[in-house]
Amino acid sequence: MKYLTSLAGLLLLCVSLSISAASKPQLELASGSALAVDLNTNEVLFSSNPDQVLPIASVSKLMTGLVVLDAKLPLDEYLTVDVSQAAIMKNVVSRVRLGSQLKRRELLALALMSSENRAATTLAHHYPGGYKAFIAAMNTKAKALGMNSSHFVEPTGLSTSNVSSANDLLLLLREARKHPLLGELSSASNRSVTFRKPKYSLAFYNTNRLVNKKNWDIELTKTGYTDEAGHCLVMLTRMAKRDVAFVVLDAFGKFTHLADANRLKVWLETGKVSPVPKEAKEYKRQRQQARASAN
């Protein structure tokens, strides 16, 4: 009798667990590709098209930062703002004046935090061997990290030929985590810098609004946007008491990539699911359909 009672209890528990698992809401994100991984356990917390190769826009600047730090160049050296070797920069508007000077550390901060294109391009121009050597170093670094779906042709991400995948960008985030300066510079909410020759000062702000939110603990971040790439975001952050690497690519709308980050955080911490707007769903469907047709 005791055996039958125990067996019945076990069966009831199994049924209850099955119902609970089945009733747990499934997370949906608006971005075309997404990946979230626990950095300590390597558990994949969420995944959607993680191997899809896409333009990554200014997320490219995270690789730019890695290459600069790998070269161990003096961070307090003043560099002359120069974009002469980058044809893609010809008509790019910037508050940073060509020919003025700023320390390498400050240029790196502006490239990472505020996604300043002239800053990123100047860093490449002042690399040992010059601009072309810098681009070669970006691809060499990608290969060394096992980022086999990634390719770079310039340091800013303005080119659609700068491509990667969410899985590759996870590798990039893991490597970037070894350089605390990248996290420090990229996650600052704002920065004021003073140029010389001529002397002038400018204030810059982080392109990721989440760094200003008290409920977010962000270790490192980089955003990106072009029409072709959509809105992109990579982060090292804390969610549900976990150290998480988070990647979203090709998001619709100015704030969709940030909304996806919030959706994931809420889901991990509470189990609740926030709906994806129908406009974002339609954008995602059309983009996926267009890429399928192109292939």
C-alpha positions as protocol buffer text, in pm:
chain_id: "A"
residue {
  index: 1
  type: MET
  ca { x: 0 y: 0 z: 0 }
}
residue {
  index: 2
  type: LYS
  ca { x: 284 y: 236 z: 92 }
}
residue {
  index: 3
  type: TYR
  ca { x: 449 y: 149 z: -241 }
}
residue {
  index: 4
  type: LEU
  ca { x: 133 y: 239 z: -434 }
}
residue {
  index: 5
  type: THR
  ca { x: 95 y: 563 z: -240 }
}
residue {
  index: 6
  type: SER
  ca { x: 457 y: 660 z: -315 }
}
residue {
  index: 7
  type: LEU
  ca { x: 415 y: 570 z: -681 }
}
residue {
  index: 8
  type: ALA
  ca { x: 98 y: 779 z: -706 }
}
residue {
  index: 9
  type: GLY
  ca { x: 276 y: 1072 z: -544 }
}
residue {
  index: 10
  type: LEU
  ca { x: 566 y: 1043 z: -786 }
}
residue {
  index: 11
  type: LEU
  ca { x: 333 y: 1034 z: -1085 }
}
residue {
  index: 12
  type: LEU
  ca { x: 147 y: 1339 z: -955 }
}
residue {
  index: 13
  type: LEU
  ca { x: 476 y: 1527 z: -917 }
}
residue {
  index: 14
  type: CYS
  ca { x: 581 y: 1439 z: -1273 }
}
residue {
  index: 15
  type: VAL
  ca { x: 248 y: 1556 z: -1410 }
}
residue {
  index: 16
  type: SER
  ca { x: 272 y: 1880 z: -1214 }
}
residue {
  index: 17
  type: LEU
  ca { x: 623 y: 1949 z: -1342 }
}
residue {
  index: 18
  type: SER
  ca { x: 514 y: 1875 z: -1698 }
}
residue {
  index: 19
  type: ILE
  ca { x: 222 y: 2115 z: -1671 }
}
residue {
  index: 20
  type: SER
  ca { x: 446 y: 2382 z: -1517 }
}
residue {
  index: 21
  type: ALA
  ca { x: 704 y: 2349 z: -1795 }
}
residue {
  index: 22
  type: ALA
  ca { x: 438 y: 2353 z: -2061 }
}
residue {
  index: 23
  type: SER
  ca { x: 269 y: 2660 z: -1914 }
}
residue {
  index: 24
  type: LYS
  ca { x: 590 y: 2866 z: -1880 }
}
residue {
  index: 25
  type: PRO
  ca { x: 562 y: 3150 z: -2131 }
}
residue {
  index: 26
  type: GLN
  ca { x: 812 y: 3144 z: -2415 }
}
residue {
  index: 27
  type: LEU
  ca { x: 1014 y: 3457 z: -2476 }
}
residue {
  index: 28
  type: GLU
  ca { x: 996 y: 3629 z: -2813 }
}
residue {
  index: 29
  type: LEU
  ca { x: 1233 y: 3909 z: -2915 }
}
residue {
  index: 30
  type: ALA
  ca { x: 1184 y: 4155 z: -3197 }
}
residue {
  index: 31
  type: SER
  ca { x: 1540 y: 4143 z: -3329 }
}
residue {
  index: 32
  type: GLY
  ca { x: 1631 y: 3936 z: -3631 }
}
residue {
  index: 33
  type: SER
  ca { x: 1911 y: 3759 z: -3446 }
}
residue {
  index: 34
  type: ALA
  ca { x: 1967 y: 3731 z: -3072 }
}
residue {
  index: 35
  type: LEU
  ca { x: 2176 y: 3541 z: -2820 }
}
residue {
  index: 36
  type: ALA
  ca { x: 2208 y: 3547 z: -2442 }
}
residue {
  index: 37
  type: VAL
  ca { x: 2458 y: 3328 z: -2259 }
}
residue {
  index: 38
  type: ASP
  ca { x: 2552 y: 3283 z: -1893 }
}
residue {
  index: 39
  type: LEU
  ca { x: 2924 y: 3362 z: -1892 }
}
residue {
  index: 40
  type: ASN
  ca { x: 2997 y: 3142 z: -1591 }
}
residue {
  index: 41
  type: THR
  ca { x: 2807 y: 2826 z: -1686 }
}
residue {
  index: 42
  type: ASN
  ca { x: 2797 y: 2875 z: -2067 }
}
residue {
  index: 43
  type: GLU
  ca { x: 2423 y: 2805 z: -2053 }
}
residue {
  index: 44
  type: VAL
  ca { x: 2237 y: 2947 z: -2351 }
}
residue {
  index: 45
  type: LEU
  ca { x: 1956 y: 3149 z: -2197 }
}
residue {
  index: 46
  type: PHE
  ca { x: 1801 y: 3259 z: -2525 }
}
residue {
  index: 47
  type: SER
  ca { x: 1886 y: 3203 z: -2889 }
}
residue {
  index: 48
  type: SER
  ca { x: 1731 y: 3309 z: -3220 }
}
residue {
  index: 49
  type: ASN
  ca { x: 1919 y: 3278 z: -3550 }
}
residue {
  index: 50
  type: PRO
  ca { x: 2258 y: 3303 z: -3375 }
}
residue {
  index: 51
  type: ASP
  ca { x: 2456 y: 3187 z: -3680 }
}
residue {
  index: 52
  type: GLN
  ca { x: 2298 y: 3429 z: -3926 }
}
residue {
  index: 53
  type: VAL
  ca { x: 2566 y: 3650 z: -4082 }
}
residue {
  index: 54
  type: LEU
  ca { x: 2457 y: 4014 z: -4076 }
}
residue {
  index: 55
  type: PRO
  ca { x: 2601 y: 4365 z: -4101 }
}
residue {
  index: 56
  type: ILE
  ca { x: 2688 y: 4478 z: -3748 }
}
residue {
  index: 57
  type: ALA
  ca { x: 2724 y: 4855 z: -3794 }
}
residue {
  index: 58
  type: SER
  ca { x: 2910 y: 5028 z: -3510 }
}
residue {
  index: 59
  type: VAL
  ca { x: 2941 y: 4711 z: -3304 }
}
residue {
  index: 60
  type: SER
  ca { x: 3252 y: 4689 z: -3524 }
}
residue {
  index: 61
  type: LYS
  ca { x: 3410 y: 4952 z: -3299 }
}
residue {
  index: 62
  type: LEU
  ca { x: 3444 y: 4694 z: -3022 }
}
residue {
  index: 63
  type: MET
  ca { x: 3690 y: 4507 z: -3244 }
}
residue {
  index: 64
  type: THR
  ca { x: 3855 y: 4842 z: -3319 }
}
residue {
  index: 65
  type: GLY
  ca { x: 3906 y: 4892 z: -2947 }
}
residue {
  index: 66
  type: LEU
  ca { x: 4052 y: 4544 z: -2902 }
}
residue {
  index: 67
  type: VAL
  ca { x: 4304 y: 4596 z: -3182 }
}
residue {
  index: 68
  type: VAL
  ca { x: 4412 y: 4930 z: -3034 }
}
residue {
  index: 69
  type: LEU
  ca { x: 4471 y: 4778 z: -2690 }
}
residue {
  index: 70
  type: ASP
  ca { x: 4646 y: 4471 z: -2832 }
}
residue {
  index: 71
  type: ALA
  ca { x: 4902 y: 4702 z: -2994 }
}
residue {
  index: 72
  type: LYS
  ca { x: 4991 y: 4842 z: -2649 }
}
residue {
  index: 73
  type: LEU
  ca { x: 5022 y: 5193 z: -2787 }
}
residue {
  index: 74
  type: PRO
  ca { x: 5059 y: 5486 z: -2543 }
}
residue {
  index: 75
  type: LEU
  ca { x: 4710 y: 5592 z: -2441 }
}
residue {
  index: 76
  type: ASP
  ca { x: 4818 y: 5943 z: -2345 }
}
residue {
  index: 77
  type: GLU
  ca { x: 4970 y: 6017 z: -2687 }
}
residue {
  index: 78
  type: TYR
  ca { x: 4801 y: 6298 z: -2877 }
}
residue {
  index: 79
  type: LEU
  ca { x: 4678 y: 6192 z: -3222 }
}
residue {
  index: 80
  type: THR
  ca { x: 4582 y: 6419 z: -3510 }
}
residue {
  index: 81
  type: VAL
  ca { x: 4226 y: 6357 z: -3629 }
}
residue {
  index: 82
  type: ASP
  ca { x: 4267 y: 6201 z: -3973 }
}
residue {
  index: 83
  type: VAL
  ca { x: 4024 y: 6015 z: -4201 }
}
residue {
  index: 84
  type: SER
  ca { x: 4215 y: 6060 z: -4528 }
}
residue {
  index: 85
  type: GLN
  ca { x: 4259 y: 5688 z: -4599 }
}
residue {
  index: 86
  type: ALA
  ca { x: 3894 y: 5598 z: -4539 }
}
residue {
  index: 87
  type: ALA
  ca { x: 3686 y: 5670 z: -4848 }
}
residue {
  index: 88
  type: ILE
  ca { x: 3366 y: 5580 z: -4664 }
}
residue {
  index: 89
  type: MET
  ca { x: 3421 y: 5878 z: -4432 }
}
residue {
  index: 90
  type: LYS
  ca { x: 3414 y: 6135 z: -4714 }
}
residue {
  index: 91
  type: ASN
  ca { x: 3066 y: 6275 z: -4643 }
}
residue {
  index: 92
  type: VAL
  ca { x: 3030 y: 6174 z: -4279 }
}
residue {
  index: 93
  type: VAL
  ca { x: 2932 y: 6465 z: -4054 }
}
residue {
  index: 94
  type: SER
  ca { x: 3107 y: 6502 z: -3718 }
}
residue {
  index: 95
  type: ARG
  ca { x: 3161 y: 6764 z: -3449 }
}
residue {
  index: 96
  type: VAL
  ca { x: 3522 y: 6647 z: -3423 }
}
residue {
  index: 97
  type: ARG
  ca { x: 3739 y: 6877 z: -3633 }
}
residue {
  index: 98
  type: LEU
  ca { x: 3980 y: 6729 z: -3883 }
}
residue {
  index: 99
  type: GLY
  ca { x: 4340 y: 6815 z: -3797 }
}
residue {
  index: 100
  type: SER
  ca { x: 4273 y: 6878 z: -3428 }
}
residue {
  index: 101
  type: GLN
  ca { x: 4437 y: 6659 z: -3165 }
}
residue {
  index: 102
  type: LEU
  ca { x: 4314 y: 6438 z: -2881 }
}
residue {
  index: 103
  type: LYS
  ca { x: 4471 y: 6166 z: -2667 }
}
residue {
  index: 104
  type: ARG
  ca { x: 4437 y: 5808 z: -2787 }
}
residue {
  index: 105
  type: ARG
  ca { x: 4248 y: 5713 z: -2467 }
}
residue {
  index: 106
  type: GLU
  ca { x: 3989 y: 5984 z: -2527 }
}
residue {
  index: 107
  type: LEU
  ca { x: 3946 y: 5889 z: -2892 }
}
residue {
  index: 108
  type: LEU
  ca { x: 3891 y: 5529 z: -2784 }
}
residue {
  index: 109
  type: ALA
  ca { x: 3631 y: 5643 z: -2531 }
}
residue {
  index: 110
  type: LEU
  ca { x: 3442 y: 5846 z: -2791 }
}
residue {
  index: 111
  type: ALA
  ca { x: 3446 y: 5557 z: -3038 }
}
residue {
  index: 112
  type: LEU
  ca { x: 3310 y: 5309 z: -2785 }
}
residue {
  index: 113
  type: MET
  ca { x: 3074 y: 5522 z: -2576 }
}
residue {
  index: 114
  type: SER
  ca { x: 2939 y: 5768 z: -2830 }
}
residue {
  index: 115
  type: SER
  ca { x: 3018 y: 5573 z: -3149 }
}
residue {
  index: 116
  type: GLU
  ca { x: 3218 y: 5864 z: -3291 }
}
residue {
  index: 117
  type: ASN
  ca { x: 3325 y: 5768 z: -3644 }
}
residue {
  index: 118
  type: ARG
  ca { x: 3612 y: 6013 z: -3684 }
}
residue {
  index: 119
  type: ALA
  ca { x: 3751 y: 5896 z: -3352 }
}
residue {
  index: 120
  type: ALA
  ca { x: 3749 y: 5531 z: -3460 }
}
residue {
  index: 121
  type: THR
  ca { x: 3898 y: 5612 z: -3800 }
}
residue {
  index: 122
  type: THR
  ca { x: 4174 y: 5824 z: -3645 }
}
residue {
  index: 123
  type: LEU
  ca { x: 4272 y: 5533 z: -3420 }
}
residue {
  index: 124
  type: ALA
  ca { x: 4315 y: 5319 z: -3730 }
}
residue {
  index: 125
  type: HIS
  ca { x: 4521 y: 5584 z: -3910 }
}
residue {
  index: 126
  type: HIS
  ca { x: 4767 y: 5601 z: -3620 }
}
residue {
  index: 127
  type: TYR
  ca { x: 4826 y: 5224 z: -3600 }
}
residue {
  index: 128
  type: PRO
  ca { x: 5173 y: 5083 z: -3670 }
}
residue {
  index: 129
  type: GLY
  ca { x: 5183 y: 5027 z: -4046 }
}
residue {
  index: 130
  type: GLY
  ca { x: 4891 y: 5260 z: -4104 }
}
residue {
  index: 131
  type: TYR
  ca { x: 4523 y: 5228 z: -4186 }
}
residue {
  index: 132
  type: LYS
  ca { x: 4541 y: 4917 z: -4406 }
}
residue {
  index: 133
  type: ALA
  ca { x: 4751 y: 4737 z: -4145 }
}
residue {
  index: 134
  type: PHE
  ca { x: 4482 y: 4815 z: -3888 }
}
residue {
  index: 135
  type: ILE
  ca { x: 4208 y: 4657 z: -4100 }
}
residue {
  index: 136
  type: ALA
  ca { x: 4427 y: 4351 z: -4152 }
}
residue {
  index: 137
  type: ALA
  ca { x: 4477 y: 4331 z: -3775 }
}
residue {
  index: 138
  type: MET
  ca { x: 4100 y: 4339 z: -3720 }
}
residue {
  index: 139
  type: ASN
  ca { x: 4056 y: 4034 z: -3942 }
}
residue {
  index: 140
  type: THR
  ca { x: 4358 y: 3858 z: -3793 }
}
residue {
  index: 141
  type: LYS
  ca { x: 4211 y: 3907 z: -3447 }
}
residue {
  index: 142
  type: ALA
  ca { x: 3873 y: 3777 z: -3561 }
}
residue {
  index: 143
  type: LYS
  ca { x: 4036 y: 3464 z: -3702 }
}
residue {
  index: 144
  type: ALA
  ca { x: 4238 y: 3411 z: -3384 }
}
residue {
  index: 145
  type: LEU
  ca { x: 3919 y: 3427 z: -3177 }
}
residue {
  index: 146
  type: GLY
  ca { x: 3742 y: 3174 z: -3400 }
}
residue {
  index: 147
  type: MET
  ca { x: 3505 y: 3435 z: -3542 }
}
residue {
  index: 148
  type: ASN
  ca { x: 3483 y: 3246 z: -3870 }
}
residue {
  index: 149
  type: SER
  ca { x: 3169 y: 3423 z: -3994 }
}
residue {
  index: 150
  type: SER
  ca { x: 3311 y: 3772 z: -3941 }
}
residue {
  index: 151
  type: HIS
  ca { x: 3484 y: 4013 z: -4177 }
}
residue {
  index: 152
  type: PHE
  ca { x: 3590 y: 4376 z: -4148 }
}
residue {
  index: 153
  type: VAL
  ca { x: 3679 y: 4629 z: -4419 }
}
residue {
  index: 154
  type: GLU
  ca { x: 3693 y: 4947 z: -4207 }
}
residue {
  index: 155
  type: PRO
  ca { x: 3693 y: 5043 z: -3835 }
}
residue {
  index: 156
  type: THR
  ca { x: 3356 y: 5218 z: -3793 }
}
residue {
  index: 157
  type: GLY
  ca { x: 3086 y: 4980 z: -3916 }
}
residue {
  index: 158
  type: LEU
  ca { x: 2952 y: 5224 z: -4174 }
}
residue {
  index: 159
  type: SER
  ca { x: 3021 y: 4964 z: -4442 }
}
residue {
  index: 160
  type: THR
  ca { x: 2771 y: 4681 z: -4487 }
}
residue {
  index: 161
  type: SER
  ca { x: 3072 y: 4458 z: -4556 }
}
residue {
  index: 162
  type: ASN
  ca { x: 3151 y: 4458 z: -4185 }
}
residue {
  index: 163
  type: VAL
  ca { x: 2964 y: 4141 z: -4095 }
}
residue {
  index: 164
  type: SER
  ca { x: 2940 y: 3893 z: -3811 }
}
residue {
  index: 165
  type: SER
  ca { x: 2696 y: 3664 z: -3630 }
}
residue {
  index: 166
  type: ALA
  ca { x: 2562 y: 3660 z: -3276 }
}
residue {
  index: 167
  type: ASN
  ca { x: 2771 y: 3352 z: -3199 }
}
residue {
  index: 168
  type: ASP
  ca { x: 3085 y: 3525 z: -3326 }
}
residue {
  index: 169
  type: LEU
  ca { x: 3007 y: 3838 z: -3127 }
}
residue {
  index: 170
  type: LEU
  ca { x: 2980 y: 3625 z: -2815 }
}
residue {
  index: 171
  type: LEU
  ca { x: 3346 y: 3534 z: -2872 }
}
residue {
  index: 172
  type: LEU
  ca { x: 3429 y: 3901 z: -2918 }
}
residue {
  index: 173
  type: LEU
  ca { x: 3254 y: 3990 z: -2591 }
}
residue {
  index: 174
  type: ARG
  ca { x: 3441 y: 3719 z: -2403 }
}
residue {
  index: 175
  type: GLU
  ca { x: 3772 y: 3856 z: -2532 }
}
residue {
  index: 176
  type: ALA
  ca { x: 3674 y: 4217 z: -2460 }
}
residue {
  index: 177
  type: ARG
  ca { x: 3597 y: 4119 z: -2102 }
}
residue {
  index: 178
  type: LYS
  ca { x: 3969 y: 4054 z: -2052 }
}
residue {
  index: 179
  type: HIS
  ca { x: 4030 y: 4428 z: -2102 }
}
residue {
  index: 180
  type: PRO
  ca { x: 3855 y: 4619 z: -1819 }
}
residue {
  index: 181
  type: LEU
  ca { x: 3933 y: 4951 z: -1989 }
}
residue {
  index: 182
  type: LEU
  ca { x: 3694 y: 4863 z: -2272 }
}
residue {
  index: 183
  type: GLY
  ca { x: 3417 y: 4814 z: -2020 }
}
residue {
  index: 184
  type: GLU
  ca { x: 3504 y: 5130 z: -1830 }
}
residue {
  index: 185
  type: LEU
  ca { x: 3506 y: 5348 z: -2140 }
}
residue {
  index: 186
  type: SER
  ca { x: 3206 y: 5192 z: -2315 }
}
residue {
  index: 187
  type: SER
  ca { x: 2970 y: 5197 z: -2016 }
}
residue {
  index: 188
  type: ALA
  ca { x: 3026 y: 5558 z: -1903 }
}
residue {
  index: 189
  type: SER
  ca { x: 2710 y: 5766 z: -1937 }
}
residue {
  index: 190
  type: ASN
  ca { x: 2892 y: 6074 z: -2067 }
}
residue {
  index: 191
  type: ARG
  ca { x: 3234 y: 6229 z: -2121 }
}
residue {
  index: 192
  type: SER
  ca { x: 3366 y: 6578 z: -2185 }
}
residue {
  index: 193
  type: VAL
  ca { x: 3695 y: 6610 z: -2372 }
}
residue {
  index: 194
  type: THR
  ca { x: 3922 y: 6897 z: -2470 }
}
residue {
  index: 195
  type: PHE
  ca { x: 4100 y: 6896 z: -2804 }
}
residue {
  index: 196
  type: ARG
  ca { x: 4407 y: 7097 z: -2893 }
}
residue {
  index: 197
  type: LYS
  ca { x: 4533 y: 7266 z: -3210 }
}
residue {
  index: 198
  type: PRO
  ca { x: 4286 y: 7432 z: -3200 }
}
residue {
  index: 199
  type: LYS
  ca { x: 4165 y: 7410 z: -2843 }
}
residue {
  index: 200
  type: TYR
  ca { x: 3795 y: 7332 z: -2803 }
}
residue {
  index: 201
  type: SER
  ca { x: 3579 y: 7117 z: -2577 }
}
residue {
  index: 202
  type: LEU
  ca { x: 3288 y: 6885 z: -2654 }
}
residue {
  index: 203
  type: ALA
  ca { x: 3051 y: 6674 z: -2447 }
}
residue {
  index: 204
  type: PHE
  ca { x: 2955 y: 6324 z: -2560 }
}
residue {
  index: 205
  type: TYR
  ca { x: 2687 y: 6083 z: -2437 }
}
residue {
  index: 206
  type: ASN
  ca { x: 2641 y: 5708 z: -2439 }
}
residue {
  index: 207
  type: THR
  ca { x: 2438 y: 5566 z: -2726 }
}
residue {
  index: 208
  type: ASN
  ca { x: 2298 y: 5299 z: -2491 }
}
residue {
  index: 209
  type: ARG
  ca { x: 2037 y: 5462 z: -2267 }
}
residue {
  index: 210
  type: LEU
  ca { x: 2032 y: 5161 z: -2037 }
}
residue {
  index: 211
  type: VAL
  ca { x: 2359 y: 5273 z: -1874 }
}
residue {
  index: 212
  type: ASN
  ca { x: 2155 y: 5547 z: -1705 }
}
residue {
  index: 213
  type: LYS
  ca { x: 1897 y: 5307 z: -1561 }
}
residue {
  index: 214
  type: LYS
  ca { x: 1935 y: 5214 z: -1193 }
}
residue {
  index: 215
  type: ASN
  ca { x: 1800 y: 4864 z: -1253 }
}
residue {
  index: 216
  type: TRP
  ca { x: 2080 y: 4786 z: -1499 }
}
residue {
  index: 217
  type: ASP
  ca { x: 2437 y: 4686 z: -1409 }
}
residue {
  index: 218
  type: ILE
  ca { x: 2627 y: 4707 z: -1738 }
}
residue {
  index: 219
  type: GLU
  ca { x: 2992 y: 4601 z: -1753 }
}
residue {
  index: 220
  type: LEU
  ca { x: 3048 y: 4668 z: -2124 }
}
residue {
  index: 221
  type: THR
  ca { x: 2830 y: 4779 z: -2414 }
}
residue {
  index: 222
  type: LYS
  ca { x: 2832 y: 4879 z: -2779 }
}
residue {
  index: 223
  type: THR
  ca { x: 2544 y: 4984 z: -3000 }
}
residue {
  index: 224
  type: GLY
  ca { x: 2523 y: 5010 z: -3377 }
}
residue {
  index: 225
  type: TYR
  ca { x: 2290 y: 5130 z: -3648 }
}
residue {
  index: 226
  type: THR
  ca { x: 2272 y: 5161 z: -4024 }
}
residue {
  index: 227
  type: ASP
  ca { x: 1970 y: 5117 z: -4250 }
}
residue {
  index: 228
  type: GLU
  ca { x: 2108 y: 4784 z: -4370 }
}
residue {
  index: 229
  type: ALA
  ca { x: 2212 y: 4653 z: -4028 }
}
residue {
  index: 230
  type: GLY
  ca { x: 1913 y: 4778 z: -3832 }
}
residue {
  index: 231
  type: HIS
  ca { x: 1967 y: 4854 z: -3464 }
}
residue {
  index: 232
  type: CYS
  ca { x: 2229 y: 4637 z: -3295 }
}
residue {
  index: 233
  type: LEU
  ca { x: 2342 y: 4594 z: -2935 }
}
residue {
  index: 234
  type: VAL
  ca { x: 2601 y: 4389 z: -2749 }
}
residue {
  index: 235
  type: MET
  ca { x: 2640 y: 4393 z: -2371 }
}
residue {
  index: 236
  type: LEU
  ca { x: 2806 y: 4229 z: -2076 }
}
residue {
  index: 237
  type: THR
  ca { x: 2561 y: 4276 z: -1792 }
}
residue {
  index: 238
  type: ARG
  ca { x: 2388 y: 4124 z: -1489 }
}
residue {
  index: 239
  type: MET
  ca { x: 2050 y: 3956 z: -1524 }
}
residue {
  index: 240
  type: ALA
  ca { x: 1880 y: 3737 z: -1265 }
}
residue {
  index: 241
  type: LYS
  ca { x: 2203 y: 3732 z: -1060 }
}
residue {
  index: 242
  type: ARG
  ca { x: 2393 y: 3598 z: -1361 }
}
residue {
  index: 243
  type: ASP
  ca { x: 2680 y: 3742 z: -1563 }
}
residue {
  index: 244
  type: VAL
  ca { x: 2530 y: 3753 z: -1911 }
}
residue {
  index: 245
  type: ALA
  ca { x: 2660 y: 3821 z: -2260 }
}
residue {
  index: 246
  type: PHE
  ca { x: 2377 y: 3959 z: -2472 }
}
residue {
  index: 247
  type: VAL
  ca { x: 2365 y: 4020 z: -2848 }
}
residue {
  index: 248
  type: VAL
  ca { x: 2084 y: 4150 z: -3067 }
}
residue {
  index: 249
  type: LEU
  ca { x: 2121 y: 4229 z: -3437 }
}
residue {
  index: 250
  type: ASP
  ca { x: 1886 y: 4382 z: -3694 }
}
residue {
  index: 251
  type: ALA
  ca { x: 1624 y: 4528 z: -3463 }
}
residue {
  index: 252
  type: PHE
  ca { x: 1340 y: 4744 z: -3591 }
}
residue {
  index: 253
  type: GLY
  ca { x: 1285 y: 5091 z: -3452 }
}
residue {
  index: 254
  type: LYS
  ca { x: 1502 y: 5333 z: -3258 }
}
residue {
  index: 255
  type: PHE
  ca { x: 1451 y: 5160 z: -2923 }
}
residue {
  index: 256
  type: THR
  ca { x: 1371 y: 4800 z: -3021 }
}
residue {
  index: 257
  type: HIS
  ca { x: 1717 y: 4666 z: -2933 }
}
residue {
  index: 258
  type: LEU
  ca { x: 1686 y: 4824 z: -2588 }
}
residue {
  index: 259
  type: ALA
  ca { x: 1331 y: 4691 z: -2549 }
}
residue {
  index: 260
  type: ASP
  ca { x: 1458 y: 4342 z: -2635 }
}
residue {
  index: 261
  type: ALA
  ca { x: 1721 y: 4374 z: -2362 }
}
residue {
  index: 262
  type: ASN
  ca { x: 1448 y: 4466 z: -2115 }
}
residue {
  index: 263
  type: ARG
  ca { x: 1227 y: 4180 z: -2237 }
}
residue {
  index: 264
  type: LEU
  ca { x: 1505 y: 3930 z: -2171 }
}
residue {
  index: 265
  type: LYS
  ca { x: 1586 y: 4075 z: -1830 }
}
residue {
  index: 266
  type: VAL
  ca { x: 1223 y: 4071 z: -1715 }
}
residue {
  index: 267
  type: TRP
  ca { x: 1174 y: 3717 z: -1847 }
}
residue {
  index: 268
  type: LEU
  ca { x: 1483 y: 3583 z: -1671 }
}
residue {
  index: 269
  type: GLU
  ca { x: 1401 y: 3755 z: -1344 }
}
residue {
  index: 270
  type: THR
  ca { x: 1023 y: 3715 z: -1327 }
}
residue {
  index: 271
  type: GLY
  ca { x: 918 y: 3470 z: -1598 }
}
residue {
  index: 272
  type: LYS
  ca { x: 691 y: 3734 z: -1749 }
}
residue {
  index: 273
  type: VAL
  ca { x: 682 y: 3796 z: -2123 }
}
residue {
  index: 274
  type: SER
  ca { x: 633 y: 4137 z: -2282 }
}
residue {
  index: 275
  type: PRO
  ca { x: 464 y: 4135 z: -2624 }
}
residue {
  index: 276
  type: VAL
  ca { x: 654 y: 4234 z: -2938 }
}
residue {
  index: 277
  type: PRO
  ca { x: 480 y: 4514 z: -3134 }
}
residue {
  index: 278
  type: LYS
  ca { x: 320 y: 4400 z: -3459 }
}
residue {
  index: 279
  type: GLU
  ca { x: 528 y: 4652 z: -3657 }
}
residue {
  index: 280
  type: ALA
  ca { x: 847 y: 4493 z: -3528 }
}
residue {
  index: 281
  type: LYS
  ca { x: 718 y: 4145 z: -3609 }
}
residue {
  index: 282
  type: GLU
  ca { x: 636 y: 4252 z: -3964 }
}
residue {
  index: 283
  type: TYR
  ca { x: 978 y: 4414 z: -4008 }
}
residue {
  index: 284
  type: LYS
  ca { x: 1144 y: 4095 z: -3885 }
}
residue {
  index: 285
  type: ARG
  ca { x: 936 y: 3880 z: -4120 }
}
residue {
  index: 286
  type: GLN
  ca { x: 1016 y: 4099 z: -4422 }
}
residue {
  index: 287
  type: ARG
  ca { x: 1389 y: 4111 z: -4347 }
}
residue {
  index: 288
  type: GLN
  ca { x: 1410 y: 3735 z: -4303 }
}
residue {
  index: 289
  type: GLN
  ca { x: 1212 y: 3682 z: -4623 }
}
residue {
  index: 290
  type: ALA
  ca { x: 1438 y: 3921 z: -4816 }
}
residue {
  index: 291
  type: ARG
  ca { x: 1752 y: 3745 z: -4695 }
}
residue {
  index: 292
  type: ALA
  ca { x: 1608 y: 3404 z: -4779 }
}
residue {
  index: 293
  type: SER
  ca { x: 1530 y: 3525 z: -5132 }
}
residue {
  index: 294
  type: ALA
  ca { x: 1880 y: 3669 z: -5170 }
}
residue {
  index: 295
  type: ASN
  ca { x: 2031 y: 3335 z: -5078 }
}
